[in-house]
Every structure is written in structure tokens, then in C-alpha cells.
Amino acid sequence: MNICNWFKAIFVCMVLQSLVPPALSQEAVAAPDPQIAAALQQVSAERIQSNIAKLVSFQTRSTLSAQDPASIAASRGIGAARDWLKSEFERYSTDCGGCLEVKTDSFTENPTARIPSPTQITNVYAILKGTDPENTKRIVLVTGHYDSRDSDTLNVTDAAPGANDDGSGTAVSLECARVLSKLKFPATIVFLTVAGEEQGLNGSSHFAKMAKSAGWNIEAVLNNDIVGGDRSPQQNPAVVRVFSEGVPVSATEAELRIIRNLGGESDSSSRELARYVAEAARVYASSVKPMLVFRLDRYLRGGDHYSFNQEGYAAVRFTEFRENFDHQHQNIRTGNGIEFGDLPKFVNYDYVASVARLNAATLASLASSPAPPARVRIETKKLGNDSTLVWDASPGGRAQGYELLWRNTSGADWENVQSLGNITQFTSPLSKDNVIFAVRAVDRAGHRSLAIVPSPER
Ligand SMILES: [Zn+2]
């Protein structure tokens, strides 16, 4: 936001705050960061198309497929795909003066139902380190899985192009890395591509556990899986679904009790992240609209975001509006006039680019924002019709003020926002029994943190 817009925003705030109730529409205060908006323009459908074509060219990226030097030299199998991803991240790093740290997370998975013998699984990732020493340990992460499969999860030689599932998500992670590595952010962004998804989320599970045990402060995980916008007539190319868990799988018994008693089913950190995606789409006028789906995932399906949820991290899943099941997990064939197989020709590359822009807008906004306020509490010492919220200042020194958000308990997204200035306690005349509150931090340029719903404090 330039200085003029900032003053305009303050003026609009003052005028609107003089009204009763003291509520603002989110649209009234949000303005895009011009640097982020310019970066989004650099996302290229052509480049996404060539990256997906490259991934498909490895014939199969089954996690169980070849990783030996001869196969890699012949550009066949998951080993070749892994090495190419690494070289691609390294190329982006060269283009930004070595700004990315390119790494692999490699381990041997023991046999399971879908892994017949001990198998090496390798996640490939690039780190764009935050430039603010006080905020560099805050991490936002985007991921897609680069492994693929055909009709048989155990087949390791036949074609498994995986153009949509999940060449598209892998391409989103790559393109976010290419475009955002041209900018600098106070917090850190990790661009991840994992393997083993089709065998049982093995790669993401290992990575999330590694992050947890290393004490990584991951604020947000964006998992892109099947974001190719399959070109079937029933597709809606203007919509991407964003799935988020309600009751956190990692919640303790004490946390579950609070959720049950106070109606916290729709305020997990993942759900707040989904709402943040919706706001980023409004701020940056996303050409693809996020449809927030209030469930962990689709029926009978899972994804890598769940590995992060299990470790207590906020994580959501992006998936195209309508999947075409003839075009995923299928051998390439024709039967009854239907073409089966996950082929590049079914992918809508403009759609993938739009989804990549929405991911990049969310990542860049979060990596620019102050840390969320800490220990947000709502006082419940005595009965009363007003509501006092107390919080610890956003750590890291970037917050210039705070905003109070609220909605009706039956509301899906935040309905009201009130600027509070640089304070850490506020009493609203609204009853905490009737609405759901949250607090977020705002920096000088208007970047917003994730919203934090208060815990009851006696
Ligand atoms: Zn997938």
C-alpha cells in the first residue's frame, strides 16, 4: 500500500468507526501490496505447462519406480524426476543470486501394504530465508506431491503421467519459488515437493515430523493436489476448493472440551488459514475464487496437508472444483469411448496459473505480515454482556496495530473488522456469547497476520 492509500484507509476507518456499530467491511481496509501484485503478474501458464510436460516425460514417477543411475541417465522414473526438481530449484536460486537454499529430505521407508520392500523416499525443497532476524524463524510453506500412479499402486514400469495428480501441484510449488524468490520477505517461505503421497503420505509425514522435532515454527501449509482444472464440460474453472479440518486432529482432551462447550468446531488454525486464503483472493482480485469446504478432505480421499495437521500445524488443501476420476489413478487406455489417464491434454494451464497466483498471494502476504498476537484470551471471570480481550504483543516487532474480527456463530467467514490501534487489551460492547471474536496484527503497510481466536481465561 502506498502512503496515499494508507492515509485514505485511515480516513475511511475513522469515518466508519464513528458509525454504530463500529464495524468495517474487510474490503474497506484491504489494499494490495504493489510489490506482491507485480510478482503475481510474473506467474506464467506457459512455464507451468512446460514443467508439467517435463514431469510427465519421466514415464512414471511411482515412488516405487527406478532410482538407479542408469535410469536417471535415461530420464526414467522417480529418481530422474527428483534430480530434475532439485536442478530446477537450483536454477531459480542462481537467478536470484543464490537466495534459495535447496535441500533434500531423504529416508528409507520400511515395507507397508503399498511399499513391498524398503524404499528410499526423497522430498525436495527450497528455502527462501526471511530477511528480518526477528521473523526469519516464522515459516510459511507450499507443497505438492511429485510422485504419480496408474490404476495399480504397485505398478512401477507402465506410464503414470500424473499431469494433474500431482504434476499440477508440483508446478505450483515450483512457480511460486521462481516468482517469489525475486522478492524479499521478513519471514521464511519453504517451497516443497514430496514423494510417497500415493503410497500413504509417506514423504509429507516424514517431513512434517522432521519439522516438528526440529521445532520449526510453521504458521501455514498450502497443499496443492489436483489443481489442473480438468477440462471436462462440468468443470468450473472460476473456482478452486480449499479444504480445512474443523476439530483439529492434534487437539488435546482439554482443548476438545473447550471446542465442545463454546462452539469452536469451525475455528481451528487450519480454518483460519482457509479464511486467510479467501481474504488474499479478495485483496489480489484472484481470477479463481476459493470455495471454502469445511471438511478435512473429500470422501474416501486424503492428502499431504493431513500429515502437517497431525503435527499440529495449520494446513489446507487446494483442489480443482470438479475432479474427473477417468483422468486420475488410471492406466492410459480407451474404453466405451472414454479416454482414461492423467494426460497433459486434460490440464487447463491458465487455471493452474490462477491457482499458483492465489497461493503466491497467500504466501507473500503471510511472509510480509507481523507474527500473530500471542496468548489471545477472552475474560470470563464474571458474567457480563460486554467482552474483554487481552493478548500479548505480536512477537518480532513488526506489528503497528491490531484488528478485532467477529462474526455470528453461524457465519462461515469474518463479517466485521475493527481497527484497534497499538493496544493489547480491548473491551467490545458485543456479547461473547453471541459472536466469535478473533484478533490479528497489522503492520505499517497493511499486511495482516493470521487471526487468532481467544481462549477463555478465568
Ligand atoms: Zn494426489
Short mmCIF file of C-alpha atoms and ligand atoms in Angstrom, two decimals:
data_model
loop_
_atom_site.label_atom_id
_atom_site.label_comp_id
_atom_site.label_asym_id
_atom_site.label_seq_id
_atom_site.Cartn_x
_atom_site.Cartn_y
_atom_site.Cartn_z
CA MET A 1 0.00 0.00 0.00
CA ASN A 2 1.45 3.39 -0.85
CA ILE A 3 1.36 6.24 1.63
CA CYS A 4 -1.67 7.84 -0.04
CA ASN A 5 -3.68 4.64 0.17
CA TRP A 6 -2.63 4.25 3.77
CA PHE A 7 -3.95 7.69 4.70
CA LYS A 8 -7.05 7.05 2.68
CA ALA A 9 -7.54 3.79 4.59
CA ILE A 10 -7.08 5.57 7.94
CA PHE A 11 -9.58 8.23 6.88
CA VAL A 12 -12.11 5.61 5.79
CA CYS A 13 -11.51 3.81 9.10
CA MET A 14 -12.14 6.97 11.12
CA VAL A 15 -15.33 7.78 9.24
CA LEU A 16 -16.68 4.26 9.52
CA GLN A 17 -15.66 3.89 13.15
CA SER A 18 -17.80 6.89 14.04
CA LEU A 19 -20.84 4.88 12.97
CA VAL A 20 -22.58 2.40 15.23
CA PRO A 21 -21.87 -0.50 15.35
CA PRO A 22 -18.14 0.18 14.88
CA ALA A 23 -17.75 -2.28 12.06
CA LEU A 24 -15.87 -2.19 8.77
CA SER A 25 -16.25 -4.38 5.77
CA GLN A 26 -12.95 -6.09 5.03
CA GLU A 27 -12.98 -4.64 1.53
CA ALA A 28 -12.88 -1.12 3.01
CA VAL A 29 -9.49 -1.61 4.64
CA ALA A 30 -7.67 -4.10 2.42
CA ALA A 31 -5.41 -2.83 -0.34
CA PRO A 32 -2.93 -4.94 -2.28
CA ASP A 33 0.83 -4.62 -1.73
CA PRO A 34 2.03 -3.33 -5.13
CA GLN A 35 5.22 -5.39 -4.97
CA ILE A 36 3.25 -8.61 -4.40
CA ALA A 37 0.72 -7.65 -7.08
CA ALA A 38 3.56 -7.14 -9.58
CA ALA A 39 5.12 -10.51 -8.68
CA LEU A 40 1.80 -12.29 -9.31
CA GLN A 41 1.87 -10.96 -12.87
CA GLN A 42 5.05 -12.96 -13.43
CA VAL A 43 3.32 -16.33 -12.90
CA SER A 44 3.36 -17.99 -16.31
CA ALA A 45 0.90 -20.57 -17.65
CA GLU A 46 3.45 -21.45 -20.36
CA ARG A 47 6.14 -22.20 -17.82
CA ILE A 48 3.72 -24.29 -15.77
CA GLN A 49 2.83 -26.20 -18.93
CA SER A 50 6.48 -26.93 -19.75
CA ASN A 51 7.19 -28.01 -16.15
CA ILE A 52 4.25 -30.43 -16.19
CA ALA A 53 5.39 -31.75 -19.59
CA LYS A 54 8.84 -32.34 -18.12
CA LEU A 55 7.40 -34.24 -15.14
CA VAL A 56 5.28 -36.38 -17.48
CA SER A 57 8.34 -37.13 -19.64
CA PHE A 58 9.82 -39.34 -16.89
CA GLN A 59 7.22 -42.00 -17.92
CA THR A 60 6.35 -42.88 -14.33
CA ARG A 61 7.02 -41.14 -11.05
CA SER A 62 5.78 -44.04 -8.95
CA THR A 63 7.54 -43.86 -5.57
CA LEU A 64 8.49 -47.50 -6.18
CA SER A 65 9.97 -46.81 -9.64
CA ALA A 66 13.65 -46.71 -10.61
CA GLN A 67 16.20 -44.51 -8.86
CA ASP A 68 19.39 -46.20 -10.14
CA PRO A 69 21.99 -44.14 -12.06
CA ALA A 70 21.23 -45.81 -15.41
CA SER A 71 17.51 -44.98 -15.16
CA ILE A 72 18.30 -41.44 -14.06
CA ALA A 73 20.65 -41.08 -17.04
CA ALA A 74 17.82 -42.36 -19.29
CA SER A 75 15.39 -39.83 -17.70
CA ARG A 76 13.08 -42.59 -16.47
CA GLY A 77 11.44 -42.99 -13.07
CA ILE A 78 11.16 -41.07 -9.82
CA GLY A 79 14.92 -40.73 -9.33
CA ALA A 80 15.19 -38.70 -12.53
CA ALA A 81 12.18 -36.57 -11.51
CA ARG A 82 13.74 -35.92 -8.10
CA ASP A 83 17.05 -34.82 -9.63
CA TRP A 84 15.31 -32.57 -12.15
CA LEU A 85 13.27 -30.85 -9.40
CA LYS A 86 16.45 -30.20 -7.46
CA SER A 87 18.17 -28.75 -10.53
CA GLU A 88 15.14 -26.57 -11.27
CA PHE A 89 15.11 -25.07 -7.75
CA GLU A 90 18.88 -24.55 -8.08
CA ARG A 91 18.36 -22.71 -11.35
CA TYR A 92 15.87 -20.32 -9.69
CA SER A 93 18.42 -19.80 -6.96
CA THR A 94 21.14 -18.91 -9.45
CA ASP A 95 18.74 -16.37 -10.97
CA CYS A 96 18.27 -14.66 -7.59
CA GLY A 97 21.94 -14.57 -6.59
CA GLY A 98 21.80 -17.76 -4.53
CA CYS A 99 18.76 -16.64 -2.49
CA LEU A 100 17.36 -20.18 -2.17
CA GLU A 101 18.80 -22.95 -0.06
CA VAL A 102 17.97 -26.13 -1.99
CA LYS A 103 17.77 -29.29 0.12
CA THR A 104 16.56 -32.88 0.14
CA ASP A 105 14.95 -34.85 2.95
CA SER A 106 15.75 -38.47 2.16
CA PHE A 107 14.88 -41.57 4.18
CA THR A 108 14.20 -45.28 3.80
CA GLU A 109 10.58 -46.32 4.34
CA ASN A 110 10.03 -49.79 5.71
CA PRO A 111 7.58 -52.14 3.97
CA THR A 112 3.85 -51.35 4.26
CA ALA A 113 0.77 -52.53 2.36
CA ARG A 114 1.71 -50.21 -0.53
CA ILE A 115 5.52 -50.44 -0.19
CA PRO A 116 6.62 -54.07 -0.79
CA SER A 117 10.29 -53.59 0.08
CA PRO A 118 12.40 -50.94 1.86
CA THR A 119 12.27 -47.87 -0.38
CA GLN A 120 14.17 -44.62 -0.43
CA ILE A 121 11.82 -41.63 -0.47
CA THR A 122 13.15 -38.13 -1.11
CA ASN A 123 11.43 -34.79 -0.57
CA VAL A 124 12.99 -31.87 -2.46
CA TYR A 125 12.63 -28.33 -1.16
CA ALA A 126 13.94 -24.78 -1.39
CA ILE A 127 14.10 -22.27 1.44
CA LEU A 128 13.75 -18.52 0.88
CA LYS A 129 15.08 -17.31 4.19
CA GLY A 130 13.33 -14.38 5.84
CA THR A 131 15.37 -11.19 5.95
CA ASP A 132 14.25 -9.97 9.37
CA PRO A 133 16.27 -11.69 12.15
CA GLU A 134 13.26 -11.37 14.48
CA ASN A 135 10.91 -13.02 11.97
CA THR A 136 13.07 -15.40 9.94
CA LYS A 137 12.06 -18.36 12.10
CA ARG A 138 8.44 -17.92 11.10
CA ILE A 139 7.74 -20.23 8.15
CA VAL A 140 5.02 -20.47 5.52
CA LEU A 141 5.13 -23.48 3.20
CA VAL A 142 3.66 -24.56 -0.12
CA THR A 143 3.71 -28.19 -1.26
CA GLY A 144 2.70 -30.60 -4.00
CA HIS A 145 3.49 -34.28 -4.47
CA TYR A 146 5.68 -35.24 -7.42
CA ASP A 147 5.04 -38.99 -7.28
CA SER A 148 2.36 -40.47 -9.55
CA ARG A 149 0.50 -43.76 -10.04
CA ASP A 150 -1.62 -45.61 -12.57
CA SER A 151 -4.55 -48.00 -11.86
CA ASP A 152 -2.28 -50.20 -9.75
CA THR A 153 -0.46 -48.51 -6.85
CA LEU A 154 2.24 -51.16 -7.04
CA ASN A 155 2.96 -50.86 -10.78
CA VAL A 156 6.44 -49.40 -11.28
CA THR A 157 7.04 -49.51 -15.04
CA ASP A 158 3.90 -48.56 -17.01
CA ALA A 159 3.09 -44.97 -17.87
CA ALA A 160 1.79 -42.92 -14.95
CA PRO A 161 1.86 -39.38 -16.36
CA GLY A 162 0.29 -37.72 -13.30
CA ALA A 163 -0.12 -34.43 -15.17
CA ASN A 164 -2.91 -33.24 -12.90
CA ASP A 165 -2.28 -35.56 -9.89
CA ASP A 166 0.01 -34.08 -8.98
CA GLY A 167 2.13 -32.53 -11.68
CA SER A 168 -0.15 -29.51 -11.27
CA GLY A 169 0.57 -29.11 -7.53
CA THR A 170 4.29 -29.67 -8.07
CA ALA A 171 4.24 -27.00 -10.78
CA VAL A 172 2.50 -24.59 -8.35
CA SER A 173 5.27 -25.09 -5.79
CA LEU A 174 7.94 -24.55 -8.48
CA GLU A 175 6.30 -21.47 -9.96
CA CYS A 176 5.78 -19.88 -6.52
CA ALA A 177 9.51 -20.45 -5.89
CA ARG A 178 10.53 -18.92 -9.21
CA VAL A 179 8.38 -15.82 -8.83
CA LEU A 180 8.65 -15.14 -5.09
CA SER A 181 12.44 -15.71 -4.99
CA LYS A 182 12.69 -12.37 -6.82
CA LEU A 183 11.35 -10.63 -3.67
CA LYS A 184 12.49 -10.37 -0.07
CA PHE A 185 10.24 -11.12 2.89
CA PRO A 186 10.72 -10.71 6.64
CA ALA A 187 9.58 -14.32 7.29
CA THR A 188 10.74 -17.53 5.59
CA ILE A 189 8.99 -19.35 2.73
CA VAL A 190 9.58 -23.06 2.05
CA PHE A 191 8.75 -24.48 -1.41
CA LEU A 192 8.32 -28.22 -1.02
CA THR A 193 7.74 -31.16 -3.35
CA VAL A 194 7.18 -34.54 -1.69
CA ALA A 195 7.10 -38.17 -2.80
CA GLY A 196 5.26 -41.18 -1.37
CA GLU A 197 1.84 -39.49 -1.33
CA GLU A 198 0.19 -42.28 -3.32
CA GLN A 199 1.74 -44.95 -1.08
CA GLY A 200 0.36 -43.41 2.12
CA LEU A 201 1.51 -39.78 2.59
CA ASN A 202 4.96 -41.12 3.47
CA GLY A 203 7.02 -38.16 2.26
CA SER A 204 4.91 -35.42 3.85
CA SER A 205 4.59 -37.41 7.07
CA HIS A 206 8.38 -37.70 7.35
CA PHE A 207 8.85 -34.02 6.53
CA ALA A 208 6.19 -32.79 8.99
CA LYS A 209 7.64 -34.95 11.79
CA MET A 210 11.14 -33.67 10.96
CA ALA A 211 9.86 -30.07 11.12
CA LYS A 212 8.08 -30.70 14.42
CA SER A 213 11.08 -32.35 16.05
CA ALA A 214 13.36 -29.54 14.81
CA GLY A 215 10.94 -27.02 16.36
CA TRP A 216 10.03 -25.31 13.08
CA ASN A 217 7.50 -22.54 13.60
CA ILE A 218 5.34 -23.25 10.54
CA GLU A 219 2.40 -20.82 10.51
CA ALA A 220 0.77 -22.14 7.34
CA VAL A 221 0.92 -25.03 4.89
CA LEU A 222 -0.71 -24.79 1.45
CA ASN A 223 -1.06 -28.24 -0.13
CA ASN A 224 -1.91 -28.26 -3.83
CA ASP A 225 -3.12 -31.63 -5.05
CA ILE A 226 -5.12 -31.94 -8.31
CA VAL A 227 -5.26 -28.27 -9.27
CA GLY A 228 -5.14 -28.92 -13.02
CA GLY A 229 -8.70 -27.79 -13.70
CA ASP A 230 -9.55 -30.89 -15.76
CA ARG A 231 -11.17 -29.74 -18.99
CA SER A 232 -14.45 -31.64 -18.61
CA PRO A 233 -17.64 -29.80 -19.60
CA GLN A 234 -18.88 -29.80 -16.00
CA GLN A 235 -15.73 -28.13 -14.69
CA ASN A 236 -15.97 -24.68 -13.11
CA PRO A 237 -12.65 -23.03 -13.97
CA ALA A 238 -13.50 -19.98 -11.86
CA VAL A 239 -13.43 -21.92 -8.57
CA VAL A 240 -10.83 -23.80 -6.53
CA ARG A 241 -11.83 -25.74 -3.43
CA VAL A 242 -9.93 -25.12 -0.20
CA PHE A 243 -10.38 -27.94 2.31
CA SER A 244 -9.60 -27.44 6.01
CA GLU A 245 -10.06 -29.57 9.10
CA GLY A 246 -12.60 -28.41 11.70
CA VAL A 247 -11.83 -30.08 15.01
CA PRO A 248 -8.02 -30.43 14.97
CA VAL A 249 -6.72 -33.99 14.88
CA SER A 250 -3.96 -32.79 17.23
CA ALA A 251 -6.30 -31.27 19.86
CA THR A 252 -5.78 -32.35 23.46
CA GLU A 253 -8.67 -33.53 25.66
CA ALA A 254 -8.71 -30.12 27.38
CA GLU A 255 -8.86 -28.33 24.01
CA LEU A 256 -11.64 -30.64 22.82
CA ARG A 257 -13.65 -29.79 25.94
CA ILE A 258 -13.42 -26.07 25.13
CA ILE A 259 -14.32 -26.68 21.49
CA ARG A 260 -17.41 -28.68 22.56
CA ASN A 261 -18.52 -26.18 25.21
CA LEU A 262 -18.00 -22.96 23.29
CA GLY A 263 -18.68 -23.87 19.66
CA GLY A 264 -15.10 -23.89 18.40
CA GLU A 265 -15.69 -26.52 15.71
CA SER A 266 -15.06 -24.06 12.91
CA ASP A 267 -12.08 -22.16 14.30
CA SER A 268 -9.10 -24.47 14.01
CA SER A 269 -5.88 -22.77 12.91
CA SER A 270 -6.37 -24.50 9.53
CA ARG A 271 -9.83 -22.96 9.16
CA GLU A 272 -8.41 -19.50 9.96
CA LEU A 273 -5.82 -20.17 7.27
CA ALA A 274 -8.60 -21.05 4.80
CA ARG A 275 -10.29 -17.71 5.65
CA TYR A 276 -6.93 -16.00 5.10
CA VAL A 277 -6.78 -17.55 1.61
CA ALA A 278 -10.28 -16.17 0.95
CA GLU A 279 -9.14 -12.71 2.01
CA ALA A 280 -5.97 -12.90 -0.10
CA ALA A 281 -8.22 -13.75 -3.07
CA ARG A 282 -10.29 -10.60 -2.41
CA VAL A 283 -7.28 -8.33 -1.87
CA TYR A 284 -5.47 -9.52 -5.01
CA ALA A 285 -8.64 -9.92 -7.12
CA SER A 286 -7.87 -13.58 -7.79
CA SER A 287 -9.26 -14.84 -11.10
CA VAL A 288 -10.04 -18.13 -9.37
CA LYS A 289 -12.32 -17.91 -6.34
CA PRO A 290 -11.64 -20.13 -3.35
CA MET A 291 -14.65 -22.17 -2.26
CA LEU A 292 -14.04 -22.93 1.41
CA VAL A 293 -15.02 -26.52 2.10
CA PHE A 294 -15.38 -27.10 5.83
CA ARG A 295 -14.05 -30.65 5.97
CA LEU A 296 -10.59 -32.18 6.09
CA ASP A 297 -10.74 -33.68 2.60
CA ARG A 298 -13.04 -35.31 0.05
CA TYR A 299 -14.87 -38.59 0.75
CA LEU A 300 -12.53 -41.62 0.72
CA ARG A 301 -9.51 -39.43 -0.03
CA GLY A 302 -6.56 -37.99 1.85
CA GLY A 303 -3.68 -35.63 1.22
CA ASP A 304 -0.39 -34.26 2.46
CA HIS A 305 -1.95 -31.40 4.47
CA TYR A 306 -3.15 -34.05 6.92
CA SER A 307 0.47 -35.01 7.74
CA PHE A 308 1.03 -31.42 8.88
CA ASN A 309 -2.31 -31.29 10.75
CA GLN A 310 -1.23 -34.36 12.69
CA GLU A 311 1.84 -32.49 13.92
CA GLY A 312 -0.33 -29.55 14.99
CA TYR A 313 0.35 -27.25 12.02
CA ALA A 314 -2.28 -25.19 10.18
CA ALA A 315 -2.63 -26.75 6.72
CA VAL A 316 -5.20 -26.62 3.91
CA ARG A 317 -5.71 -28.43 0.62
CA PHE A 318 -6.37 -26.79 -2.76
CA THR A 319 -8.17 -28.99 -5.31
CA GLU A 320 -9.99 -28.18 -8.56
CA PHE A 321 -13.77 -27.68 -8.37
CA ARG A 322 -14.74 -30.94 -10.08
CA GLU A 323 -12.43 -33.92 -10.38
CA ASN A 324 -12.61 -36.25 -13.34
CA PHE A 325 -11.96 -39.72 -11.99
CA ASP A 326 -11.35 -41.09 -15.51
CA HIS A 327 -8.26 -38.87 -15.55
CA GLN A 328 -6.59 -39.81 -12.29
CA HIS A 329 -5.14 -43.09 -10.95
CA GLN A 330 -5.91 -44.71 -14.33
CA ASN A 331 -3.94 -46.69 -16.89
CA ILE A 332 -3.85 -44.87 -20.21
CA ARG A 333 -6.49 -46.59 -22.35
CA THR A 334 -9.75 -46.11 -24.21
CA GLY A 335 -12.92 -48.00 -23.31
CA ASN A 336 -16.59 -47.38 -24.18
CA GLY A 337 -15.49 -44.24 -25.98
CA ILE A 338 -13.89 -42.83 -22.82
CA GLU A 339 -10.25 -41.77 -22.74
CA PHE A 340 -8.66 -42.75 -19.45
CA GLY A 341 -5.40 -41.49 -17.99
CA ASP A 342 -3.90 -38.42 -16.29
CA LEU A 343 -2.65 -36.80 -19.50
CA PRO A 344 -1.33 -33.25 -20.07
CA LYS A 345 -4.02 -32.54 -22.68
CA PHE A 346 -6.72 -32.59 -19.99
CA VAL A 347 -4.97 -29.89 -17.92
CA ASN A 348 -6.08 -26.25 -18.13
CA TYR A 349 -2.80 -24.36 -17.72
CA ASP A 350 -4.40 -20.95 -17.27
CA TYR A 351 -6.32 -22.44 -14.37
CA VAL A 352 -3.15 -23.84 -12.76
CA ALA A 353 -1.54 -20.41 -13.16
CA SER A 354 -4.52 -18.77 -11.41
CA VAL A 355 -4.23 -21.24 -8.53
CA ALA A 356 -0.47 -20.56 -8.38
CA ARG A 357 -1.17 -16.81 -8.16
CA LEU A 358 -3.60 -17.35 -5.28
CA ASN A 359 -1.00 -19.50 -3.50
CA ALA A 360 1.72 -16.91 -4.11
CA ALA A 361 -0.55 -14.08 -2.89
CA THR A 362 -1.26 -16.00 0.32
CA LEU A 363 2.39 -16.97 0.91
CA ALA A 364 3.67 -13.45 0.20
CA SER A 365 1.02 -11.82 2.40
CA LEU A 366 1.80 -14.12 5.31
CA ALA A 367 5.57 -13.80 4.89
CA SER A 368 5.20 -9.99 4.87
CA SER A 369 2.86 -9.86 7.85
CA PRO A 370 3.70 -9.45 11.52
CA ALA A 371 3.53 -12.56 13.68
CA PRO A 372 0.03 -13.16 15.02
CA PRO A 373 -0.66 -11.82 18.51
CA ALA A 374 0.25 -14.36 21.19
CA ARG A 375 -1.83 -15.81 24.04
CA VAL A 376 -5.09 -14.19 22.95
CA ARG A 377 -7.57 -14.56 25.80
CA ILE A 378 -11.15 -13.52 26.49
CA GLU A 379 -12.01 -12.75 30.09
CA THR A 380 -14.64 -14.97 31.63
CA LYS A 381 -14.10 -14.20 35.31
CA LYS A 382 -17.60 -12.81 35.77
CA LEU A 383 -20.89 -12.75 33.93
CA GLY A 384 -21.37 -9.74 31.69
CA ASN A 385 -22.73 -8.59 28.37
CA ASP A 386 -19.57 -7.00 27.09
CA SER A 387 -16.36 -8.78 26.12
CA THR A 388 -12.80 -8.02 27.16
CA LEU A 389 -9.98 -9.46 25.08
CA VAL A 390 -6.34 -9.43 26.18
CA TRP A 391 -3.29 -10.53 24.22
CA ASP A 392 0.49 -10.42 24.22
CA ALA A 393 2.02 -8.15 21.62
CA SER A 394 2.87 -9.75 18.29
CA PRO A 395 6.45 -11.01 18.72
CA GLY A 396 9.07 -9.78 16.29
CA GLY A 397 8.37 -6.06 16.45
CA ARG A 398 6.57 -5.63 13.12
CA ALA A 399 3.03 -5.01 14.35
CA GLN A 400 1.84 -1.44 14.20
CA GLY A 401 -1.62 -2.22 15.49
CA TYR A 402 -4.30 -4.85 15.88
CA GLU A 403 -7.71 -5.58 14.47
CA LEU A 404 -10.70 -7.21 16.09
CA LEU A 405 -12.66 -9.56 13.85
CA TRP A 406 -16.03 -11.06 14.60
CA ARG A 407 -18.88 -12.96 13.06
CA ASN A 408 -22.12 -14.59 14.10
CA THR A 409 -21.60 -18.09 15.48
CA SER A 410 -23.35 -19.43 12.36
CA GLY A 411 -21.26 -17.30 9.99
CA ALA A 412 -18.77 -19.01 7.69
CA ASP A 413 -16.32 -16.13 7.34
CA TRP A 414 -15.45 -12.99 9.30
CA GLU A 415 -18.20 -10.43 8.94
CA ASN A 416 -16.75 -7.42 10.73
CA VAL A 417 -13.38 -5.87 11.41
CA GLN A 418 -12.47 -3.03 13.74
CA SER A 419 -9.10 -1.27 13.92
CA LEU A 420 -7.84 -1.13 17.48
CA GLY A 421 -4.54 0.75 17.29
CA ASN A 422 -1.45 -0.43 19.11
CA ILE A 423 -3.03 -1.87 22.25
CA THR A 424 -3.12 -5.30 23.89
CA GLN A 425 -6.49 -5.13 25.64
CA PHE A 426 -9.89 -4.15 24.35
CA THR A 427 -13.46 -4.27 25.60
CA SER A 428 -16.20 -4.63 23.00
CA PRO A 429 -19.85 -3.90 23.84
CA LEU A 430 -20.78 -7.06 21.94
CA SER A 431 -21.54 -10.17 23.95
CA LYS A 432 -19.00 -13.00 23.64
CA ASP A 433 -21.99 -15.36 23.99
CA ASN A 434 -23.40 -14.17 20.65
CA VAL A 435 -20.40 -13.89 18.36
CA ILE A 436 -16.99 -15.40 17.66
CA PHE A 437 -14.09 -12.98 18.05
CA ALA A 438 -10.51 -13.06 16.80
CA VAL A 439 -7.55 -10.68 16.91
CA ARG A 440 -4.90 -10.16 14.23
CA ALA A 441 -1.82 -7.98 13.93
CA VAL A 442 -1.27 -5.38 11.19
CA ASP A 443 1.99 -3.78 10.07
CA ARG A 444 2.63 -0.25 8.80
CA ALA A 445 1.97 -1.23 5.18
CA GLY A 446 -1.29 -3.04 5.98
CA HIS A 447 -0.13 -6.67 5.88
CA ARG A 448 -2.37 -8.76 8.14
CA SER A 449 -1.35 -11.74 10.27
CA LEU A 450 -3.42 -14.86 10.68
CA ALA A 451 -6.39 -14.34 13.01
CA ILE A 452 -6.24 -15.88 16.48
CA VAL A 453 -9.43 -16.86 18.29
CA PRO A 454 -9.19 -16.23 22.04
CA SER A 455 -9.07 -18.91 24.71
CA PRO A 456 -11.33 -18.39 27.71
CA GLU A 457 -9.47 -17.04 30.72
CA ARG A 458 -10.87 -17.37 34.22
ZN ZN B 1 -2.66 -36.52 -5.40
#
